[in-house]
Short mmCIF file of C-alpha atoms in Angstrom, two decimals:
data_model
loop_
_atom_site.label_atom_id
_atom_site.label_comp_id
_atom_site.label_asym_id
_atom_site.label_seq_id
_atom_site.Cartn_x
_atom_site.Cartn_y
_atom_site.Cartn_z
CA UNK A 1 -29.25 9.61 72.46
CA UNK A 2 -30.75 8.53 75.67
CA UNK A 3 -30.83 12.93 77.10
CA UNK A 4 -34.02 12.39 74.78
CA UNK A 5 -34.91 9.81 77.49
CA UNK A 6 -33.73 12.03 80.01
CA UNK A 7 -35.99 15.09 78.77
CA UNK A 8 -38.67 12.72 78.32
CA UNK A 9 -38.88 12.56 82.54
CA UNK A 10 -38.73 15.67 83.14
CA UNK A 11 -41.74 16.63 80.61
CA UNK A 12 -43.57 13.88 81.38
CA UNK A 13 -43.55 14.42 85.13
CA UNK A 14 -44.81 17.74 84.13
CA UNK A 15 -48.38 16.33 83.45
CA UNK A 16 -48.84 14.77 87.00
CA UNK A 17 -52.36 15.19 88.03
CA UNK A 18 -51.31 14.82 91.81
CA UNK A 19 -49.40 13.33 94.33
CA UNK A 20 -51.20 9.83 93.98
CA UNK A 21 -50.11 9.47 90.51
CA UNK A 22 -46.35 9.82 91.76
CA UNK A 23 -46.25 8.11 94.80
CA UNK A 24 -43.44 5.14 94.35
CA UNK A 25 -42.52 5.90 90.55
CA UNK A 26 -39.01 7.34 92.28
CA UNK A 27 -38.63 4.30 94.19
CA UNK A 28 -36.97 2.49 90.32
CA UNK A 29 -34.64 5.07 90.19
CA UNK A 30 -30.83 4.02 91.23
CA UNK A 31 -29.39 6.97 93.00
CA UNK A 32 -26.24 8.08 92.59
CA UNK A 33 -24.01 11.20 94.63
CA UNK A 34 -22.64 13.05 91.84
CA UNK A 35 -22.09 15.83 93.88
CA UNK A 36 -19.90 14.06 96.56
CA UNK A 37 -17.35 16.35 98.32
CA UNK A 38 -17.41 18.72 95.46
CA UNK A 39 -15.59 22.39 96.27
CA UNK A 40 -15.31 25.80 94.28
CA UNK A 41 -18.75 25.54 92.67
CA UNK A 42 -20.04 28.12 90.29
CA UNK A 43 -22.83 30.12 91.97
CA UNK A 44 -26.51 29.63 91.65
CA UNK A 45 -28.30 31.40 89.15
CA UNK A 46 -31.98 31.56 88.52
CA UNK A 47 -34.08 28.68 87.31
CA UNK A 48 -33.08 24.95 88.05
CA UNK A 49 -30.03 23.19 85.46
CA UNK A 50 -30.11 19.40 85.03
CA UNK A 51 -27.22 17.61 83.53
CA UNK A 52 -28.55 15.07 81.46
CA UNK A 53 -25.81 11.65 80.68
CA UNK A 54 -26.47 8.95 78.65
CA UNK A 55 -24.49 5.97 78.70
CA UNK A 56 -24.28 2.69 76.46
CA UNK A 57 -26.72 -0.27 77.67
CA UNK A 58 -25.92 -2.21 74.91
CA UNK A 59 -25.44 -5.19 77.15
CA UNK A 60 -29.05 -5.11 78.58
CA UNK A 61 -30.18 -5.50 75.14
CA UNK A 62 -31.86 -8.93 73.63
CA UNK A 63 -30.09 -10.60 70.79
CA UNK A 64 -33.15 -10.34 68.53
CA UNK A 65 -32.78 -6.51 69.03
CA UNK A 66 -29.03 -6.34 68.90
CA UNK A 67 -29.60 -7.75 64.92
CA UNK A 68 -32.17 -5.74 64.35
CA UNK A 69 -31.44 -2.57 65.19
CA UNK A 70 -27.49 -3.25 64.75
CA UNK A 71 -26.23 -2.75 68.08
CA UNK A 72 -23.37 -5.05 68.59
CA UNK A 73 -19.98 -4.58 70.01
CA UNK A 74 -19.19 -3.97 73.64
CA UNK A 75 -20.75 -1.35 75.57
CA UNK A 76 -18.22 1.62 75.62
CA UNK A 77 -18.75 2.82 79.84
CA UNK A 78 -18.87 5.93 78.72
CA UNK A 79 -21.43 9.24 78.42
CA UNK A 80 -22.36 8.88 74.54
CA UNK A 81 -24.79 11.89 74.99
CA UNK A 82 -24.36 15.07 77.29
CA UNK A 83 -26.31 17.61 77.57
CA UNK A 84 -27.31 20.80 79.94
CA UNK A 85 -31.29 20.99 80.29
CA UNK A 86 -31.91 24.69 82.28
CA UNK A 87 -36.02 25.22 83.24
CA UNK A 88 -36.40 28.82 83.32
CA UNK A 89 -37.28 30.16 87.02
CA UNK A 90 -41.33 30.87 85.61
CA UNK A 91 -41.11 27.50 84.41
CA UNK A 92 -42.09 28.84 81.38
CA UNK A 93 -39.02 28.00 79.14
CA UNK A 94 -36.81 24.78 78.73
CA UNK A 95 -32.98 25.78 77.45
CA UNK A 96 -31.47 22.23 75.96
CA UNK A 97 -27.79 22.85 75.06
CA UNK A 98 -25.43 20.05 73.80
CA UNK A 99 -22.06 18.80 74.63
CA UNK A 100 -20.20 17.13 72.10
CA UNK A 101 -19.53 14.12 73.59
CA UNK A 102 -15.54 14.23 71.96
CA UNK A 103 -14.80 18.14 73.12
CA UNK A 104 -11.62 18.90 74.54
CA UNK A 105 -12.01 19.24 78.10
CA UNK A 106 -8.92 19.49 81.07
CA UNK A 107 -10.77 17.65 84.19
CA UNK A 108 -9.49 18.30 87.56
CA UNK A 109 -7.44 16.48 90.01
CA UNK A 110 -9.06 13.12 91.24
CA UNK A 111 -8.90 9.81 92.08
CA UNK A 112 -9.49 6.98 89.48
CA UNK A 113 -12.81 5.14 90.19
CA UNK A 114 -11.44 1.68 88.76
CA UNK A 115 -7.63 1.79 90.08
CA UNK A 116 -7.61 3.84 92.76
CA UNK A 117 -4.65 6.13 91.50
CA UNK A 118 -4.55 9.60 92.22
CA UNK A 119 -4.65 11.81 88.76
CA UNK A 120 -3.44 14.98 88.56
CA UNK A 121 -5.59 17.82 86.59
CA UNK A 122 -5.11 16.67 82.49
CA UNK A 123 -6.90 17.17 78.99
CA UNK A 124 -9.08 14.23 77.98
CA UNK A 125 -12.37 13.79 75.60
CA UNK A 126 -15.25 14.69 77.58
CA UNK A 127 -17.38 12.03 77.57
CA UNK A 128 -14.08 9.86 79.04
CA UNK A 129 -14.45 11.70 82.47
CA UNK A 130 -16.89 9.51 83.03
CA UNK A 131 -15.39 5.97 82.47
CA UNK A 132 -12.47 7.51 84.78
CA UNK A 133 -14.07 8.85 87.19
CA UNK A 134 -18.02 8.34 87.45
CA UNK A 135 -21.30 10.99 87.30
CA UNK A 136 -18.94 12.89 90.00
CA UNK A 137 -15.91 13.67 88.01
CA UNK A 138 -18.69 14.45 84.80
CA UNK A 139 -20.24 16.88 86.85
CA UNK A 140 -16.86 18.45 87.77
CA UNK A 141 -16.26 18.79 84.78
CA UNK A 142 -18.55 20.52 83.31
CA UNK A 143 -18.90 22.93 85.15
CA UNK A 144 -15.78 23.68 85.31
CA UNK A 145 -16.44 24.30 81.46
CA UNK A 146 -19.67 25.82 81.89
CA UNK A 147 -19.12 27.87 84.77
CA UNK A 148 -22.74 26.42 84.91
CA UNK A 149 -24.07 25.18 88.27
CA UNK A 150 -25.89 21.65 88.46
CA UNK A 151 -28.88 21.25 90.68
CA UNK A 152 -29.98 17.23 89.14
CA UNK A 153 -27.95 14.59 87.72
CA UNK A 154 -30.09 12.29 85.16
CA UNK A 155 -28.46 9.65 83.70
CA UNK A 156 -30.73 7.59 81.48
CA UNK A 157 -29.94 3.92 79.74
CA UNK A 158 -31.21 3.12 76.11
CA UNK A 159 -32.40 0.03 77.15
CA UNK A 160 -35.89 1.52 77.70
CA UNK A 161 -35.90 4.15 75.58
CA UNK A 162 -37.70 1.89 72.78
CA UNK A 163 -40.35 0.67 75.07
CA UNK A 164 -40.77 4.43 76.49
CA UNK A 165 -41.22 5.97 72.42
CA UNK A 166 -43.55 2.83 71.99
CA UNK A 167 -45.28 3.82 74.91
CA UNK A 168 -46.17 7.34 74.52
CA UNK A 169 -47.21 6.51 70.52
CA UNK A 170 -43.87 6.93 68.19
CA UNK A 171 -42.79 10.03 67.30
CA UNK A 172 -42.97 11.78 64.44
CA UNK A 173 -39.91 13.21 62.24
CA UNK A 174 -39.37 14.44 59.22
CA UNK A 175 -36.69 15.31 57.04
CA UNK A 176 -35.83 16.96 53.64
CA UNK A 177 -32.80 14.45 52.13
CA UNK A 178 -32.65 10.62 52.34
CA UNK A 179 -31.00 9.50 55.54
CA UNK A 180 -28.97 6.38 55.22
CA UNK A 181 -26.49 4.98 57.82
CA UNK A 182 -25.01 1.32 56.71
CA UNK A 183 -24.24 1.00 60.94
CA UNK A 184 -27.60 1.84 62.20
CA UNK A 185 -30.05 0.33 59.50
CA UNK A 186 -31.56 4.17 59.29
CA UNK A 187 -33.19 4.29 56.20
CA UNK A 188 -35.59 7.38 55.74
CA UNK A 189 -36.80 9.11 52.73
CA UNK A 190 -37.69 12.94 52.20
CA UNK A 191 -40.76 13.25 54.02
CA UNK A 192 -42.86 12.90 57.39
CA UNK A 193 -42.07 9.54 59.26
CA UNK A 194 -43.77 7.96 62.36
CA UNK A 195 -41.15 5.96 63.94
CA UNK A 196 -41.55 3.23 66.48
CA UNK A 197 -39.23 2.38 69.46
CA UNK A 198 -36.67 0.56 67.31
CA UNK A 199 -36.58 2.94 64.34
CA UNK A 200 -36.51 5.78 66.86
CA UNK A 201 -33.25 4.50 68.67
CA UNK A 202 -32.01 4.13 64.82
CA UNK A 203 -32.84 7.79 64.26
CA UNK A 204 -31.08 9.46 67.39
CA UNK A 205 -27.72 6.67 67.28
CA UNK A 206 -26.93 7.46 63.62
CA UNK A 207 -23.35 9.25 63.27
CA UNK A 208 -22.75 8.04 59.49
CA UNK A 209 -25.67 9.92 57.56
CA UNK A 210 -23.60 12.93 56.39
CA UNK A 211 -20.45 14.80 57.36
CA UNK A 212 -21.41 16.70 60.39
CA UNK A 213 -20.60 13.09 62.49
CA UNK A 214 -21.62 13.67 66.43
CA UNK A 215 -22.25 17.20 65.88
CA UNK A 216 -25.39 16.40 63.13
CA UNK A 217 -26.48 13.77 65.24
CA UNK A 218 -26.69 15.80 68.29
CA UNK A 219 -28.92 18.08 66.42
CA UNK A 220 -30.86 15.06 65.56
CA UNK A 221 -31.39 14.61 68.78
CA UNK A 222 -32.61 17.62 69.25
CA UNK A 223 -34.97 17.20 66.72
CA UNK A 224 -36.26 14.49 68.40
CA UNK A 225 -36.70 15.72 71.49
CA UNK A 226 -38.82 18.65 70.35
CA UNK A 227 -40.80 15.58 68.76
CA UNK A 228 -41.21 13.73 71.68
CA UNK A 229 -42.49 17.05 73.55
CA UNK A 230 -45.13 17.67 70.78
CA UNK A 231 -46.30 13.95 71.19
CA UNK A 232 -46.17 13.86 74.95
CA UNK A 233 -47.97 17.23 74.97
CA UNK A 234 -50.63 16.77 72.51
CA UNK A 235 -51.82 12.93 72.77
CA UNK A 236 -52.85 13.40 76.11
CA UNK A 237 -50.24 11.50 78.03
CA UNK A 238 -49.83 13.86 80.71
CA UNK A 239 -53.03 14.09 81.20
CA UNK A 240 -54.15 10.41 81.38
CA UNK A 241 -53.20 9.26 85.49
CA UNK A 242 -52.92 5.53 84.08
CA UNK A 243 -51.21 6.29 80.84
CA UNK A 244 -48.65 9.09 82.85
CA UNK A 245 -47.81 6.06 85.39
CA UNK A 246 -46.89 3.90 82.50
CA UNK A 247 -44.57 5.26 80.63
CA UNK A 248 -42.89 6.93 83.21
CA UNK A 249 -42.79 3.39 85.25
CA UNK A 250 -40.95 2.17 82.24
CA UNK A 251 -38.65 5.36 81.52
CA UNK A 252 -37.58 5.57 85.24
CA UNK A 253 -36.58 1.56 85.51
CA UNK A 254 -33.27 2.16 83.54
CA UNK A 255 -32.65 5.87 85.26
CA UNK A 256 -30.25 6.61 88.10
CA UNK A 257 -29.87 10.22 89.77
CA UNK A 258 -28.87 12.45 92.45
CA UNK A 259 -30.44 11.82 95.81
CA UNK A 260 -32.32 15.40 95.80
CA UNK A 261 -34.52 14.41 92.57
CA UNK A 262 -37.74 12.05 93.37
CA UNK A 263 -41.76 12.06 92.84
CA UNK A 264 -41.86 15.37 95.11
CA UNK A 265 -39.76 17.16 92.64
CA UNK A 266 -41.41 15.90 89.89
CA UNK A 267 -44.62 16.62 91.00
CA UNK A 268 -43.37 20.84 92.03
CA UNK A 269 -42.33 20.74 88.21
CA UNK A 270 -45.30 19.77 86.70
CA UNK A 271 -47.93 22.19 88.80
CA UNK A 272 -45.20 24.96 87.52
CA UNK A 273 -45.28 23.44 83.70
CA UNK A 274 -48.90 22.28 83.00
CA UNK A 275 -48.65 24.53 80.18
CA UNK A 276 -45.57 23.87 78.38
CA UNK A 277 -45.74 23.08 74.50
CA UNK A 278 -43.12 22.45 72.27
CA UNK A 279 -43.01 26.34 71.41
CA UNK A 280 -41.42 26.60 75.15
CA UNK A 281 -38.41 24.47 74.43
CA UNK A 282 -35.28 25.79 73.04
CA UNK A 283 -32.38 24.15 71.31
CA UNK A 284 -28.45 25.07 70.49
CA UNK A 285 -25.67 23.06 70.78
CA UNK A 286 -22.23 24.67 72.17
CA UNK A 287 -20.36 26.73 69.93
CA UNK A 288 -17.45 25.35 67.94
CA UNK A 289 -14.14 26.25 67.04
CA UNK A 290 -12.15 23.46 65.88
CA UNK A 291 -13.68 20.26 64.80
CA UNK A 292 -10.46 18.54 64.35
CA UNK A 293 -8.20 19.72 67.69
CA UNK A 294 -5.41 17.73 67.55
CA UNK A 295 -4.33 16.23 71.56
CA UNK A 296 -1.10 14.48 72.01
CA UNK A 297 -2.52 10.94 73.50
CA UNK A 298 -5.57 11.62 72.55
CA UNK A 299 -6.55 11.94 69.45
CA UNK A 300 -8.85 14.61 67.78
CA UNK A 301 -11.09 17.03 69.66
CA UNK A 302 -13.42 19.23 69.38
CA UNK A 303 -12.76 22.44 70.76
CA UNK A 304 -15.05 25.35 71.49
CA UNK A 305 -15.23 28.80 70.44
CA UNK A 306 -14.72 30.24 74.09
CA UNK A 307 -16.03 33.49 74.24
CA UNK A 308 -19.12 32.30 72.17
CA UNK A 309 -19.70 29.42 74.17
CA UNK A 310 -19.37 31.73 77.33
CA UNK A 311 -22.00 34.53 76.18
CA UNK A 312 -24.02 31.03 76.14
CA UNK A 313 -23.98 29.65 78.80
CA UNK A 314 -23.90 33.12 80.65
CA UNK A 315 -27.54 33.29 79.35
CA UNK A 316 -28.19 30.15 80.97
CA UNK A 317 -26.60 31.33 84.65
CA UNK A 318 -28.83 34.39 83.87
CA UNK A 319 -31.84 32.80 82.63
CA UNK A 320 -32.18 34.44 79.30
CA UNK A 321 -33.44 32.81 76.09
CA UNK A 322 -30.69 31.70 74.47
CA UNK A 323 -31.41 33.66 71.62
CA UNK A 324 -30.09 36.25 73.46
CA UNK A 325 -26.62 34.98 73.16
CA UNK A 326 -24.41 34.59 70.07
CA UNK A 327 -24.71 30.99 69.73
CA UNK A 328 -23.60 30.46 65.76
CA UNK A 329 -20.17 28.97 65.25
CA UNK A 330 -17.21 31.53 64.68
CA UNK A 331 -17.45 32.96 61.37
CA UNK A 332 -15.54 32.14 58.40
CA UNK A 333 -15.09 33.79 54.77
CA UNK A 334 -17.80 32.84 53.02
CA UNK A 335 -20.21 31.41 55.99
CA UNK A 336 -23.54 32.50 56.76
CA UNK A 337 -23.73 35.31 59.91
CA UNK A 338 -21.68 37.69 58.13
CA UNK A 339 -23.34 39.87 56.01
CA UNK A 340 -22.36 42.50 53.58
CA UNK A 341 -18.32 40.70 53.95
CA UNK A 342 -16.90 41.71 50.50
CA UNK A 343 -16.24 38.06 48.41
CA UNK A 344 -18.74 36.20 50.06
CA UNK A 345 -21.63 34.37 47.58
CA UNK A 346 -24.88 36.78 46.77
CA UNK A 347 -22.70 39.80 47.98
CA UNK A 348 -20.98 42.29 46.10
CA UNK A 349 -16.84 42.32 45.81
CA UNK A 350 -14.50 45.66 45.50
CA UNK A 351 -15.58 45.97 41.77
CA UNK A 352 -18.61 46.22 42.78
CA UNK A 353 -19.67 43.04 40.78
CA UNK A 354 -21.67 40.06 42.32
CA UNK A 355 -20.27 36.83 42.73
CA UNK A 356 -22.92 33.58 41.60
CA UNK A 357 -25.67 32.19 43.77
CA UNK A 358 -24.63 29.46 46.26
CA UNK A 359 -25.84 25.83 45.10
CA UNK A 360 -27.99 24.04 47.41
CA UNK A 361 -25.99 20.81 48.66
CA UNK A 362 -27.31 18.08 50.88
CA UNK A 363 -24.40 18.59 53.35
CA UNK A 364 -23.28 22.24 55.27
CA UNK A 365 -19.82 23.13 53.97
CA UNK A 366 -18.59 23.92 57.17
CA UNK A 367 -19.22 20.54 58.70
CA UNK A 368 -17.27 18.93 55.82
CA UNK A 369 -13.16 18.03 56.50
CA UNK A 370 -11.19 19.07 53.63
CA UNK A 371 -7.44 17.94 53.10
CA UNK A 372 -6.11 19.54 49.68
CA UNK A 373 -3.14 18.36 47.89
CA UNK A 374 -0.79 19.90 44.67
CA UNK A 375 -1.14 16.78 42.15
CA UNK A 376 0.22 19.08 39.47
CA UNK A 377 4.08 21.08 38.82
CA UNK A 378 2.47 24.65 39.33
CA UNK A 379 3.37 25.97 42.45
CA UNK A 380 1.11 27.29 44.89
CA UNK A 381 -1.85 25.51 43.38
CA UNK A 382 -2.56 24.17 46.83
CA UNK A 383 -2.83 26.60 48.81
CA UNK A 384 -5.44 28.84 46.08
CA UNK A 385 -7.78 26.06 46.35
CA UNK A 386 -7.46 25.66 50.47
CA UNK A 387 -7.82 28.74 50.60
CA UNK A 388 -11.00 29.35 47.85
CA UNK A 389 -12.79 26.28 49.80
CA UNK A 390 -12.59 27.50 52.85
CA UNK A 391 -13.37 30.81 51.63
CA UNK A 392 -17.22 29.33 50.34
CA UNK A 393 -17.49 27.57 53.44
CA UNK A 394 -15.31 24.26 53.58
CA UNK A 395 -13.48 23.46 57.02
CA UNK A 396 -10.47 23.04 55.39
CA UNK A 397 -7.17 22.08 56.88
CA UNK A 398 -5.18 25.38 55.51
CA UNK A 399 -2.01 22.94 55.45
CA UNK A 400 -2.11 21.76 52.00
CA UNK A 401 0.59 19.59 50.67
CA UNK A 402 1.99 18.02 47.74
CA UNK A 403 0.26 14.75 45.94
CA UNK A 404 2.76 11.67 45.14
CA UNK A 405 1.69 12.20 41.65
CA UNK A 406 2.07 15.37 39.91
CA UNK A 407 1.16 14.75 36.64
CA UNK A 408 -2.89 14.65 37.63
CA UNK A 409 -4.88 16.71 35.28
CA UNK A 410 -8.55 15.63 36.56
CA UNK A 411 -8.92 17.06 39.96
CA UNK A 412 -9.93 13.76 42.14
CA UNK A 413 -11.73 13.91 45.31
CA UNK A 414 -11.29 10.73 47.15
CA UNK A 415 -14.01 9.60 50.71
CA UNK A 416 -15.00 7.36 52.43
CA UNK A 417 -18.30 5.59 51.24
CA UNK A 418 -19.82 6.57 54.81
CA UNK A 419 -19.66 10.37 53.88
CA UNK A 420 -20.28 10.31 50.35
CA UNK A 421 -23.21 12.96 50.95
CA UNK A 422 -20.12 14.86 51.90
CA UNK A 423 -17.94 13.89 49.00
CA UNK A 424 -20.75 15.27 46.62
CA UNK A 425 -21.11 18.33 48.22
CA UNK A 426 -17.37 18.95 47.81
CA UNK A 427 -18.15 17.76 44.03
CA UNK A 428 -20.43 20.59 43.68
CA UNK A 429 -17.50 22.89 45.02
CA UNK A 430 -15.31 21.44 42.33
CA UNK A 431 -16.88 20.96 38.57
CA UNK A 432 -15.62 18.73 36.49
CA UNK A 433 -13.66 16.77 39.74
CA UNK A 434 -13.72 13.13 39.71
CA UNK A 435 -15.16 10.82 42.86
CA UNK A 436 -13.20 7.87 44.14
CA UNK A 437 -14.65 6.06 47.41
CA UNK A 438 -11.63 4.40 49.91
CA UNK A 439 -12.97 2.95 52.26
CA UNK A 440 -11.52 3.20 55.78
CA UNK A 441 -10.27 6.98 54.93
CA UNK A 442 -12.19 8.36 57.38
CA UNK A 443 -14.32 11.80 57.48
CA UNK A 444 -11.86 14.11 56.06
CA UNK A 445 -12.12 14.21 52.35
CA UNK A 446 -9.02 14.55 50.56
CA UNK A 447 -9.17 16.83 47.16
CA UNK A 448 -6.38 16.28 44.78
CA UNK A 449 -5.93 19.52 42.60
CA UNK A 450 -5.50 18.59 39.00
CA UNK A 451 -4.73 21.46 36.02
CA UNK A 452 -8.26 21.23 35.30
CA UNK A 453 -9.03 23.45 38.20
CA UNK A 454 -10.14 26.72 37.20
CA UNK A 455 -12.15 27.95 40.45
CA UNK A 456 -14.47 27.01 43.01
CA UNK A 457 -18.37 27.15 42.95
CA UNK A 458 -19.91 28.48 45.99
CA UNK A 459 -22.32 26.26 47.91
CA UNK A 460 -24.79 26.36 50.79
CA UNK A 461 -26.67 23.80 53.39
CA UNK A 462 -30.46 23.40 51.07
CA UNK A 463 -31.42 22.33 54.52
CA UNK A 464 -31.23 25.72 56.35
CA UNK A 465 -31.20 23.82 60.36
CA UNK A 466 -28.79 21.24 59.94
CA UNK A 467 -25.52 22.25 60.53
CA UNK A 468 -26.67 25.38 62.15
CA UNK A 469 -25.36 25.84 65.76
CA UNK A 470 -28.12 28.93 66.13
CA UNK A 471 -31.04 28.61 68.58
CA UNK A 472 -33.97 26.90 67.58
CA UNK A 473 -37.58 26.36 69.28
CA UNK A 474 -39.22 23.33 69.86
CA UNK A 475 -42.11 24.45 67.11
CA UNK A 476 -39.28 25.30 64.78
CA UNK A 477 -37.65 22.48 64.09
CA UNK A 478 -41.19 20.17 64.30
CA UNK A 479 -42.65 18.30 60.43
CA UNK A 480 -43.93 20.97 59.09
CA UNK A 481 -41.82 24.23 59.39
#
């Protein structure tokens, strides 16, 4: 959540009416040396790519907020948020591209920054490097992923980043479905929403609201950002020398960065960008493979579709719109991206007949975690329904097994009452199918095939961005288009 803070200094430095204006705002900023005795780095390509961090500042927060906005626990030391922010070398273009925060990443050989001991190269989340070995060992990291090189290192704390949306106005979002998330407080209905400080942090910290976890949240995010943009841009922010010097004295008092990046910098970017609009910003978030990567000591991962993810970030090394790469996820039976693929809804099959419309569901198939089980005696039950879920859509597991019971003659989906947006999606899928909540079951929904089943009904996202790893402009994904 806090790269939206992140962004938010970069675009806002963008409106500095002179040197005057910037003088001492850099002199906040804890500096950091992320790029410390670092070897082997990719090569420069065109433009200028900041990695943007943000970590949990939980602690810095008052207890009145903590309530309100429901952020207890213990800060995790962590990078919650990652993301690659490239400024095209005209200045003309901003590339945002998201890491999820949980892929599967191999960092290399170094030493510990809390014990000392010397680690060998090993797989870990991503957004661990950091607790193990700082901004340094992040960096490392992703480039080594990337094959992206990193000019600035912003890493920005959310303990400003409602006094910085109060600051600049609220922002305004809107959205299509109700957005509920019991661990946040986020409570929005359909429509257009101006959101304070508070309900802002609510908005970009929400993982619960559907099925899509960390990956619909990052394009939340993004949604926000291109938000913040259109307000920073059009309320006259950047223009205002007293207004400019406010909010970015409060954004840059919880920032640290590399020793390179200060009020000079700032000042070069915004001479290059006094033109930039929402229309210039660009959004995509890394394509995915696996959603559920299984890692001995570690847990589940998400792992990237390589040679996707490459073509995108080679754009970025080359300073192409990312529309220019392939940036959807890897196709599947029955997905989107693959037109004219016999079997698949609203296309015609061998016969030559046309399968039924898609339903609209609140929730992207392909986001949703499907475990199927045989509760019935008829063999091979199992696997026809894996296999007709995934073939509409449904990230299924393709391992199904067999129920305790197999005398169940109502197929039963069972959830978790945090993704029951998910559940009913799946309940489209499956007429007739009964819903039971567990709680505690986690995000994979478990369907339990009863002899009631007679076929699948294919479905579709009603909201055509979410849950869509394609490129998106700043304009695009904005209330009102």
């Amino acid at each position: 959540m806090r790269f939206a803070g992140g962004l938010a200094l970069v675009v806002l430095a963008s409106g500095a009416v002179g040197h005057a204006v910037m003088t001492g705002l850099d002199t906040g900023i804890d500096r950091v040396d992320p790029f410390k005795d670092m070897k082997n780095r990719p090569q420069a390509g065109h433009g200028m790519n900041f990695l943007l961090v943000g970590t949990d500042g939980r602690d810095k927060i008052t207890p009145e907020e903590k309530r309100e906005y429901r952020l207890g626990g213990a800060p995790c030391h962590c990078t919650d948020t990652i993301m690659l922010v490239h400024l095209s070398a005209d200045r003309d273009r901003a590339s945002v591209v998201s890491l999820p925060r949980d892929s599967y990443a191999e960092v290399p050989a170094h030493q510990d920054q809390n014990t000392g001991e010397a680690h060998k190269p090993h797989p870990m989340k991503l957004n661990a490097a950091y607790s193990e070995g700082g901004p340094n060992l992040t960096v490392r990291t992703v480039e080594n992923m990337t094959r992206v090189k990193i000019d600035h290192y912003l890493e920005v704390d959310f303990t400003s980043f409602m006094k910085t949306v109060d600051a600049v106005g609220g922002v305004e979002i809107c959205t299509a479905k109700t957005m509920r998330d019991s661990y946040t407080g986020l409570e929005l209905l359909p429509g257009t929403h101006h959101l304070t400080g508070g309900q802002a942090l609510q908005y970009v910290r929400s993982r619960h609201v559907d099925g899509a976890a960390d990956l619909g949240r990052m394009q939340r995010q993004q949604r926000f950002i291109a938000a913040l943009i259109k307000q920073a841009t059009g309320s006259g922010v950047l223009l205002n020398p007293v207004k400019f010097k406010q909010v970015s004295s409060t954004l840059l008092g919880s920032v640290r960065a590399d020793r390179d990046f200060g009020s000079e910098q700032m000042l070069a970017l915004g001479q290059a960008m006094r033109g930039f609009t929402p229309s210039s910003s660009e959004f995509a978030s890394v394509p995915v493979g696996d959603t559920a990567y299984e890692v001995k000591g570690i847990g589940s991962t998400v792992r990237w579709d390589e040679p996707k993810a490459a073509k995108l970030f080679e754009s970025l090394r080359e300073d192409r719109p990312l529309a220019d790469a392939p940036a959807g996820q890897p196709g599947r039976p029955g997905q989107s991206g693959q037109p004219g693929q016999p079997g698949q809804p609203g296309q015609p099959d061998r016969s030559g007949n046309r399968p039924p419309a898609a339903v609209a569901v609140d929730v992207p198939p392909d986001e949703i975690r499907v475990q199927v089980e045989n509760g019935t005696r008829i063999d091979g039950l199992g696997g026809r329904v894996d296999a007709a879920l995934r073939a509409t859509g449904f990230d299924t597991t393709g391992r199904p097994g067999g129920a305790v019971r197999r005398d169940v003659q109502r197929t039963v989906i069972t959830y978790d009452p945090r993704w029951d947006r998910s559940a009913r999606t799946v309940a489209t899928a499956l007429p007739g199918s009964e819903l039971r909540a567990v709680p505690g079951q986690g995000r994979t929904v478990l369907v339990t095939a009863g002899t009631d089943y007679r076929k699948v009904v294919p479905v579709r996202a009603d909201d055509p961005y979410q849950g869509r790893f394609a490129v998106a402009t700043g304009d695009q994904v904005n209330c009102g288009n």
